[in-house]
CSV table of C-alpha atoms in Angstrom, one decimal:
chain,number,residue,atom,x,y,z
A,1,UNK,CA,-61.0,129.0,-60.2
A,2,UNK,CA,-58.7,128.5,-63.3
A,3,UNK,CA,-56.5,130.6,-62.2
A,4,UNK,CA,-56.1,129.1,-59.0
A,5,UNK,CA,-55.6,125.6,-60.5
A,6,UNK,CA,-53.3,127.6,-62.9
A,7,UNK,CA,-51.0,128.8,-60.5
A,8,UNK,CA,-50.9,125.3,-58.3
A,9,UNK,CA,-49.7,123.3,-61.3
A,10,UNK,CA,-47.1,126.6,-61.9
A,11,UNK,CA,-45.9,126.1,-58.2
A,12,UNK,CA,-45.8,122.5,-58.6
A,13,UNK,CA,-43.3,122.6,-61.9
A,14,UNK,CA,-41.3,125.1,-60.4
A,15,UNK,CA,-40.5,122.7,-57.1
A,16,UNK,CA,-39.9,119.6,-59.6
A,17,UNK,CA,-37.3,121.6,-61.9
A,18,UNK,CA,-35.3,122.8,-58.6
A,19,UNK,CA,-35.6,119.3,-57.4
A,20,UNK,CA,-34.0,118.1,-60.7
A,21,UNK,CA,-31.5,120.8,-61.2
A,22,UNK,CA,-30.7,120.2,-57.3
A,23,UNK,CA,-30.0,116.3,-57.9
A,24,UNK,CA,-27.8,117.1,-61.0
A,25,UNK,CA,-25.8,119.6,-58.6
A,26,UNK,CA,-24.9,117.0,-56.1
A,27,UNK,CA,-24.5,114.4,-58.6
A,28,UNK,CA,-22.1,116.3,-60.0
A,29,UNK,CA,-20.2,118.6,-57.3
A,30,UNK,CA,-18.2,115.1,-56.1
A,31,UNK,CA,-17.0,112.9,-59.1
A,32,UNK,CA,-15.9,110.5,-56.3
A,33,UNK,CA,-19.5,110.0,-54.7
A,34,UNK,CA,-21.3,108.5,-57.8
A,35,UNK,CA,-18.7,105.4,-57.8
A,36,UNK,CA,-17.5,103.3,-55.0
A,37,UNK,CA,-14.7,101.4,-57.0
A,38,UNK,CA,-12.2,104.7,-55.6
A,39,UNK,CA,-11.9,105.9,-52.7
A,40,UNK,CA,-10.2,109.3,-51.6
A,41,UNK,CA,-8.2,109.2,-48.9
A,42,UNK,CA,-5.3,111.3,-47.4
A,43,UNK,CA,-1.6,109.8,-46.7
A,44,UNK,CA,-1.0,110.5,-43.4
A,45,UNK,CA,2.4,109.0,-43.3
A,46,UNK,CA,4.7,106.6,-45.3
A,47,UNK,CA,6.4,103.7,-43.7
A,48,UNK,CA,8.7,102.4,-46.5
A,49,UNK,CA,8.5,102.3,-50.0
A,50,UNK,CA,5.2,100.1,-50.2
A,51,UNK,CA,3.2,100.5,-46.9
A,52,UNK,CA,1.5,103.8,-46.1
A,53,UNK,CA,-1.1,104.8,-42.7
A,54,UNK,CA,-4.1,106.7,-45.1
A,55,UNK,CA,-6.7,108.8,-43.6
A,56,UNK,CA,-10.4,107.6,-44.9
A,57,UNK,CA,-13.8,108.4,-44.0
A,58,UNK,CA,-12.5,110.1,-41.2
A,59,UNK,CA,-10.6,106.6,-39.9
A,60,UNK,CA,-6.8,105.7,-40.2
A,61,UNK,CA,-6.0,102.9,-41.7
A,62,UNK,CA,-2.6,100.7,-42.6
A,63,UNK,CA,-2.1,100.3,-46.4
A,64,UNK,CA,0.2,97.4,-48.2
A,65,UNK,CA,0.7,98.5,-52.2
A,66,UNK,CA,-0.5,95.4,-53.8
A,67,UNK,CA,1.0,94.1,-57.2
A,68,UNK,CA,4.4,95.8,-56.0
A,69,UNK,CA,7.3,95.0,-53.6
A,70,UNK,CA,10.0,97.5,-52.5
A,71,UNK,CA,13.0,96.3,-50.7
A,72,UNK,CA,12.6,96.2,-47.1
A,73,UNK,CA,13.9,98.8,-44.6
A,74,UNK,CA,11.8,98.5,-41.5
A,75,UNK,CA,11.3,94.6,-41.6
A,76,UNK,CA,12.2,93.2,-38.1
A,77,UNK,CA,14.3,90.4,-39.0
A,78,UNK,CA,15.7,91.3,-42.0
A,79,UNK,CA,18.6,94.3,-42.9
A,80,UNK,CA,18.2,97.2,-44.9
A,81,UNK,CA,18.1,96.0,-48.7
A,82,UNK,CA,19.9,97.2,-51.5
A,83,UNK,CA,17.2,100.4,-52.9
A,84,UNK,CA,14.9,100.3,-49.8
A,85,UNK,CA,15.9,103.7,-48.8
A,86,UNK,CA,15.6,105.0,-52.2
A,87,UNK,CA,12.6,103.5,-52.3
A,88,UNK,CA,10.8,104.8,-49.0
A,89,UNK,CA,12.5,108.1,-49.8
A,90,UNK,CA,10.7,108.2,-53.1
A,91,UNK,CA,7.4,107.1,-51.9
A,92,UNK,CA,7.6,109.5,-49.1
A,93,UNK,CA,8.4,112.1,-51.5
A,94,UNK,CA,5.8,111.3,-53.8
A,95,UNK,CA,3.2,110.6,-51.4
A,96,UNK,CA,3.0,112.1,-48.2
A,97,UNK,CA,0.0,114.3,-47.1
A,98,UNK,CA,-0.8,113.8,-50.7
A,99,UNK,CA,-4.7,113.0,-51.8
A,100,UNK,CA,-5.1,109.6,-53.5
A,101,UNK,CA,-7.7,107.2,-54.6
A,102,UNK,CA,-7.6,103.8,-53.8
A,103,UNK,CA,-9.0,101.0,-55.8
A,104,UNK,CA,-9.6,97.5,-54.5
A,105,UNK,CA,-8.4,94.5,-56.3
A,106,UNK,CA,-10.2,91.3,-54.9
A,107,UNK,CA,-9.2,91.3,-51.3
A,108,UNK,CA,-10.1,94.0,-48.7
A,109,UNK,CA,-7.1,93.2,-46.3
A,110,UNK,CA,-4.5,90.8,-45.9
A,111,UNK,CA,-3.7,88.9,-42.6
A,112,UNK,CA,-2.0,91.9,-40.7
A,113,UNK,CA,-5.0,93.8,-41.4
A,114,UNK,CA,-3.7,96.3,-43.9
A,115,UNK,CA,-5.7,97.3,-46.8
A,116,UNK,CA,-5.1,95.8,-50.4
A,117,UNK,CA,-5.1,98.7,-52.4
A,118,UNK,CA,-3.6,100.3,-55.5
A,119,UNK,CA,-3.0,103.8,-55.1
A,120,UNK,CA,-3.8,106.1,-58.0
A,121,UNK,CA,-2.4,109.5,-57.8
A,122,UNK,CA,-5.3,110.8,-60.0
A,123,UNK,CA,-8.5,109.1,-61.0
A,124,UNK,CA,-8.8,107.0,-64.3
A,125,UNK,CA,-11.5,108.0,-66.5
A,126,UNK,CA,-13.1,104.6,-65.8
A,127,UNK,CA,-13.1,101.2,-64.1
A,128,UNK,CA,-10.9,99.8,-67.0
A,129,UNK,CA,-7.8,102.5,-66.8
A,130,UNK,CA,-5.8,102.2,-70.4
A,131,UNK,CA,-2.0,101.4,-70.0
A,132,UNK,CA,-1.0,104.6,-70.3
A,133,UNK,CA,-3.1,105.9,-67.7
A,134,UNK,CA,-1.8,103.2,-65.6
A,135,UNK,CA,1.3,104.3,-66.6
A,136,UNK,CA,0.7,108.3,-65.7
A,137,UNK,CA,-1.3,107.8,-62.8
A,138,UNK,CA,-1.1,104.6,-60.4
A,139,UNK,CA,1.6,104.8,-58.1
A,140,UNK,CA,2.0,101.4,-57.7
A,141,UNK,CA,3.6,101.2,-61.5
A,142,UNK,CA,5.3,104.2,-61.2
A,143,UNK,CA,7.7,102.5,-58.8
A,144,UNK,CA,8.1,99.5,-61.2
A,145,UNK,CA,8.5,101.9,-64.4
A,146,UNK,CA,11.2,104.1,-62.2
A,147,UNK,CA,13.2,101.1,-60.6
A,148,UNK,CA,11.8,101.3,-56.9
A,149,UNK,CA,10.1,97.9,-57.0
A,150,UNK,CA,9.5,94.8,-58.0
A,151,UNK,CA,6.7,93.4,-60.1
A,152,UNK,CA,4.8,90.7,-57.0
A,153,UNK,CA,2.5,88.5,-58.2
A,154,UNK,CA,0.2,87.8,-55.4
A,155,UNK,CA,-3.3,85.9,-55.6
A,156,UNK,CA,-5.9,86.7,-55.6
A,157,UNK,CA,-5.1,90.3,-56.5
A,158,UNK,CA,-3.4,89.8,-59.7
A,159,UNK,CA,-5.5,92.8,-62.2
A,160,UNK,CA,-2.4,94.3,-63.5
A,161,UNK,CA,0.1,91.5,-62.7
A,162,UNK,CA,0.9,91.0,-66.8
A,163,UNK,CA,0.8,94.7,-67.3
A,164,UNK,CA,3.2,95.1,-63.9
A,165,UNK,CA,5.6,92.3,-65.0
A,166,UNK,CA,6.2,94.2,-68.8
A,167,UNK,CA,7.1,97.6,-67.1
A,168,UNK,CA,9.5,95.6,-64.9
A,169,UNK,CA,10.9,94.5,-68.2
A,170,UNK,CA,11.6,97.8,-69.4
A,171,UNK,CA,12.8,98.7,-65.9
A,172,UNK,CA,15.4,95.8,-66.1
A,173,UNK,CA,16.3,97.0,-69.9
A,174,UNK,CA,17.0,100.5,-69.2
A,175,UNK,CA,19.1,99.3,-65.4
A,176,UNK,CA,16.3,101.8,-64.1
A,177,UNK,CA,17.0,102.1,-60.0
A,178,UNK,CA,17.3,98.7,-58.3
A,179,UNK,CA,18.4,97.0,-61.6
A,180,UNK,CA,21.6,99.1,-61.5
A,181,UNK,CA,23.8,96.6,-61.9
A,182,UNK,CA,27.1,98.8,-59.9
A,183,UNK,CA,24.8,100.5,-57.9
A,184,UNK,CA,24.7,96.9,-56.3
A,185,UNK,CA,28.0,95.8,-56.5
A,186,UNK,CA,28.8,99.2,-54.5
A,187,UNK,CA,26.2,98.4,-52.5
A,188,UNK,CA,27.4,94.8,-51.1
A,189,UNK,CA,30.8,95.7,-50.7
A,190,UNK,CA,29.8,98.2,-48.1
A,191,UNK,CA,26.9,96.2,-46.5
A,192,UNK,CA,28.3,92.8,-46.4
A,193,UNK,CA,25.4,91.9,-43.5
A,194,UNK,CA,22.7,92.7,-46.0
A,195,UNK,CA,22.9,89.7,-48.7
A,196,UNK,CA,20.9,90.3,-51.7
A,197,UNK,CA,17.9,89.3,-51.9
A,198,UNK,CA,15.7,90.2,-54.9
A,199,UNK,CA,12.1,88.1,-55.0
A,200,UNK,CA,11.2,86.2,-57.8
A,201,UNK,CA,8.7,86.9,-60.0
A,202,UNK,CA,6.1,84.4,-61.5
A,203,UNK,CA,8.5,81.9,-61.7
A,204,UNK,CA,11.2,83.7,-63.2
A,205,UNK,CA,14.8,83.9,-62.0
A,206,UNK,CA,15.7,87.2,-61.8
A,207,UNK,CA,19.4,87.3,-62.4
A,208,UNK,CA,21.8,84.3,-62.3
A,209,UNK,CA,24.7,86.5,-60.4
A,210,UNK,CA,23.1,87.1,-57.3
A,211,UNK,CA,22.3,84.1,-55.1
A,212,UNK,CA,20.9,84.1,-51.7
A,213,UNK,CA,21.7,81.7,-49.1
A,214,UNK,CA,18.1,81.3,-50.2
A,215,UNK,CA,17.8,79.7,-53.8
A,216,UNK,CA,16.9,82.7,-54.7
A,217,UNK,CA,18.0,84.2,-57.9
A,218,UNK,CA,17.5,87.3,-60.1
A,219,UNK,CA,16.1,87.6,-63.8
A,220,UNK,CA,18.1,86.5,-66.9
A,221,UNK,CA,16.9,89.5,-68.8
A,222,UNK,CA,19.4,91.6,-67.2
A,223,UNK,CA,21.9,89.2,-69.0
A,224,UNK,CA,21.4,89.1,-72.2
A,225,UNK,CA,23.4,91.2,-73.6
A,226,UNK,CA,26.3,89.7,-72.0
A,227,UNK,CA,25.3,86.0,-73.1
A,228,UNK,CA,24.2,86.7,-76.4
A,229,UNK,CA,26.6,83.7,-78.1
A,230,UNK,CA,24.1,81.3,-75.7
A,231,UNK,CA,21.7,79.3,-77.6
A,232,UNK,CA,18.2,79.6,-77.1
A,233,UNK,CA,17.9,75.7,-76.0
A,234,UNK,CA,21.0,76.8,-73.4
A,235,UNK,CA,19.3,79.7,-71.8
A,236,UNK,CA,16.1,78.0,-71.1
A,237,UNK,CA,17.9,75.3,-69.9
A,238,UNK,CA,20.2,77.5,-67.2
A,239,UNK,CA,16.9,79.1,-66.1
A,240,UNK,CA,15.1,76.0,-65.5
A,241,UNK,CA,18.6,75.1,-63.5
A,242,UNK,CA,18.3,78.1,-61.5
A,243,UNK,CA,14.4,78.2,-60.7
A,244,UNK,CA,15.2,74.5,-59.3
A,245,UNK,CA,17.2,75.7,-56.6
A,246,UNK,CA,13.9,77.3,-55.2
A,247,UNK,CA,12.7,76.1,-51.9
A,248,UNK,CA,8.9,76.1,-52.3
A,249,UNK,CA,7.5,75.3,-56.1
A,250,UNK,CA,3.7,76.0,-56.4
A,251,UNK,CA,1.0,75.5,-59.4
A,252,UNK,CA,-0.6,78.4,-59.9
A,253,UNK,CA,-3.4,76.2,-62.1
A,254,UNK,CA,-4.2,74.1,-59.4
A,255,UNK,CA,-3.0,76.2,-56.3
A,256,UNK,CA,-0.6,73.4,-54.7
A,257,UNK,CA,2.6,73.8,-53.9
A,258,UNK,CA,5.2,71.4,-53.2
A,259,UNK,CA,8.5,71.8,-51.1
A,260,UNK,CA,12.1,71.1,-53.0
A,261,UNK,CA,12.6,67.4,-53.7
A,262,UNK,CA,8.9,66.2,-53.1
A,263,UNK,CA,7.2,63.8,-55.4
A,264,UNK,CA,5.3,66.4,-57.8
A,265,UNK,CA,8.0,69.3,-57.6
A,266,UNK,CA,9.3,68.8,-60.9
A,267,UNK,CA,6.4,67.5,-62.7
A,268,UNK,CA,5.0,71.4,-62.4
A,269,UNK,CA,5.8,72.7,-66.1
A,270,UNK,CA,7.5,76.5,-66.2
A,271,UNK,CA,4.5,78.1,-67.2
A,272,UNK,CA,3.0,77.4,-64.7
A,273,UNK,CA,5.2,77.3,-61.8
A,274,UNK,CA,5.3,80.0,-59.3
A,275,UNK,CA,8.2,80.0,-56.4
A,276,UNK,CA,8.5,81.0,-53.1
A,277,UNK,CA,11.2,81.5,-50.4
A,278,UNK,CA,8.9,79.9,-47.4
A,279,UNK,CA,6.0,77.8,-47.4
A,280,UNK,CA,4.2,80.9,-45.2
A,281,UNK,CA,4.5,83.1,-48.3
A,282,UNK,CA,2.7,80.1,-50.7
A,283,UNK,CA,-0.1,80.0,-47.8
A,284,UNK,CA,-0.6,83.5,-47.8
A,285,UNK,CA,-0.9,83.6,-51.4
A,286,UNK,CA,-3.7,81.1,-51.2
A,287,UNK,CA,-1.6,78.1,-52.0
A,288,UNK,CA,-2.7,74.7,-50.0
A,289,UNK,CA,0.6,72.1,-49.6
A,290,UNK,CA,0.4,69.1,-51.6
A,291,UNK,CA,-0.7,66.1,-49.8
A,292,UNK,CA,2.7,64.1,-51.1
């Protein structure tokens, strides 16, 4: 009889400890199926520099880079910008029938329906990537380190908007790809239908030489090697000049923006002012119009 109850308890350990070791097995075959924050997904295709169709869970799906903006190529209304073939080139290059993981920001899609994602070439060792693995592994900084974008602030998805806007920097520093300042000038003498148009970011002018027909204008750190004799009090004061030519001014503190010559357009301080081109750009960025 103790022998019998012997072996029972046996059996029973015996299941338990294959149970365990087969939980640790799954747990551990599939470092992507213990964490929901990244997802893997295929690139089935690249349509410029910044949108991509991705392959997940078996379902295709529309991507838009968030945090990032390339210069358009495919956009209906608008000609081929200076770098946006570069830029889809690289991208397509880089990225397609490539595995990725995607990590969400705060928003699942944006109002065409495309996913909000930043697209890591390789997974971070956490949730809270370092810079440098940011640096190493996210594509979506990889095109702002190398030139091919633009740091775009955009709320609500705004994680590595600091992080984005100090590799842009460096970008600008080193005249990395679309900062090139003869690249352009080659580039609108022989496309004198595409005018320049580089998107401002945060606020900040990105470089006095090359207005739009827009307002726009490009970053003063390009420039200051060539306007080093200006005084500190005259540089802020030409940037503020420039960012007033802007058609849409929002506060990114109290999400209002205000159009060019309204009432509270200049009582917004610099830091923090945010501009846009149109006033569908502020509305899409979650900005509500000011009621005077």
């Amino acid at each position: 009889m103790f022998d019998k109850i012997k072996n029972k308890i046996f059996k029973l350990s015996s299941m338990c400890l294959c149970l365990v070791l087969l939980a640790s097995l799954v747990g551990c075959g599939d470092k992507n199926t213990g964490d929901s924050s990244f997802q893997r997904a295929t690139v089935v295709r690249v349509i410029d520099g910044d949108t991509l169709h991705v392959s997940l869970d078996g379902k295709k799906y529309k991507l838009r880079m968030i945090g990032v903006d390339t210069p358009e190529t495919v956009h209906p209304n608008k000609p081929v910008q200076f770098y946006g073939k570069e830029a889809s080139d690289y991208t397509k290059n880089q990225l397609k029938d490539r595995t990725v993981y995607l990590q969400k920001d705060v928003s699942d899609t944006d109002k065409y329906g495309r996913l909000l994602r930043y697209v890591w070439l390789e997974r971070p060792s956490s949730d809270n990537p370092s810079h440098e693995e940011i640096a190493r592994y996210m594509y979506n900084a990889q095109l702002v380190i190398n030139g091919y974008a633009y740091s775009y602030s955009y709320q609500p998805d705004t994680r590595y908007s600091d992080l984005f806007a100090k590799f842009q920097h460096q970008a600008q520093e080193n005249s990395r790809g679309l900062w090139d300042e003869a690249r352009l000038k080659s580039f609108n003498q022989t496309h004198p239908e595409a005018i320049e148009t580089r998107p401002l970011n945060k606020g900040k002018s990105i470089k006095k030489g090359n207005k739009n027909t827009s307002g726009q204008v490009s970053n003063p750190a390009t420039d200051i090697n060539k306007n080093q004799d200006m005084s500190s009090k005259e540089h802020n004061s030409q940037v503020a000049d420039d960012n007033s030519q802007a058609y849409i001014k929002a506060n990114k503190k109290s999400m209002v923006y205000h159009i060019r010559g309204s009432k509270g357009y200049d009582s917004i301080s610099d830091k923090n002012a945010v501009y846009f081109d149109k006033e569908d750009d502020a509305i899409a960025a979650g900005y509500r119009k000011a009621k005077r």
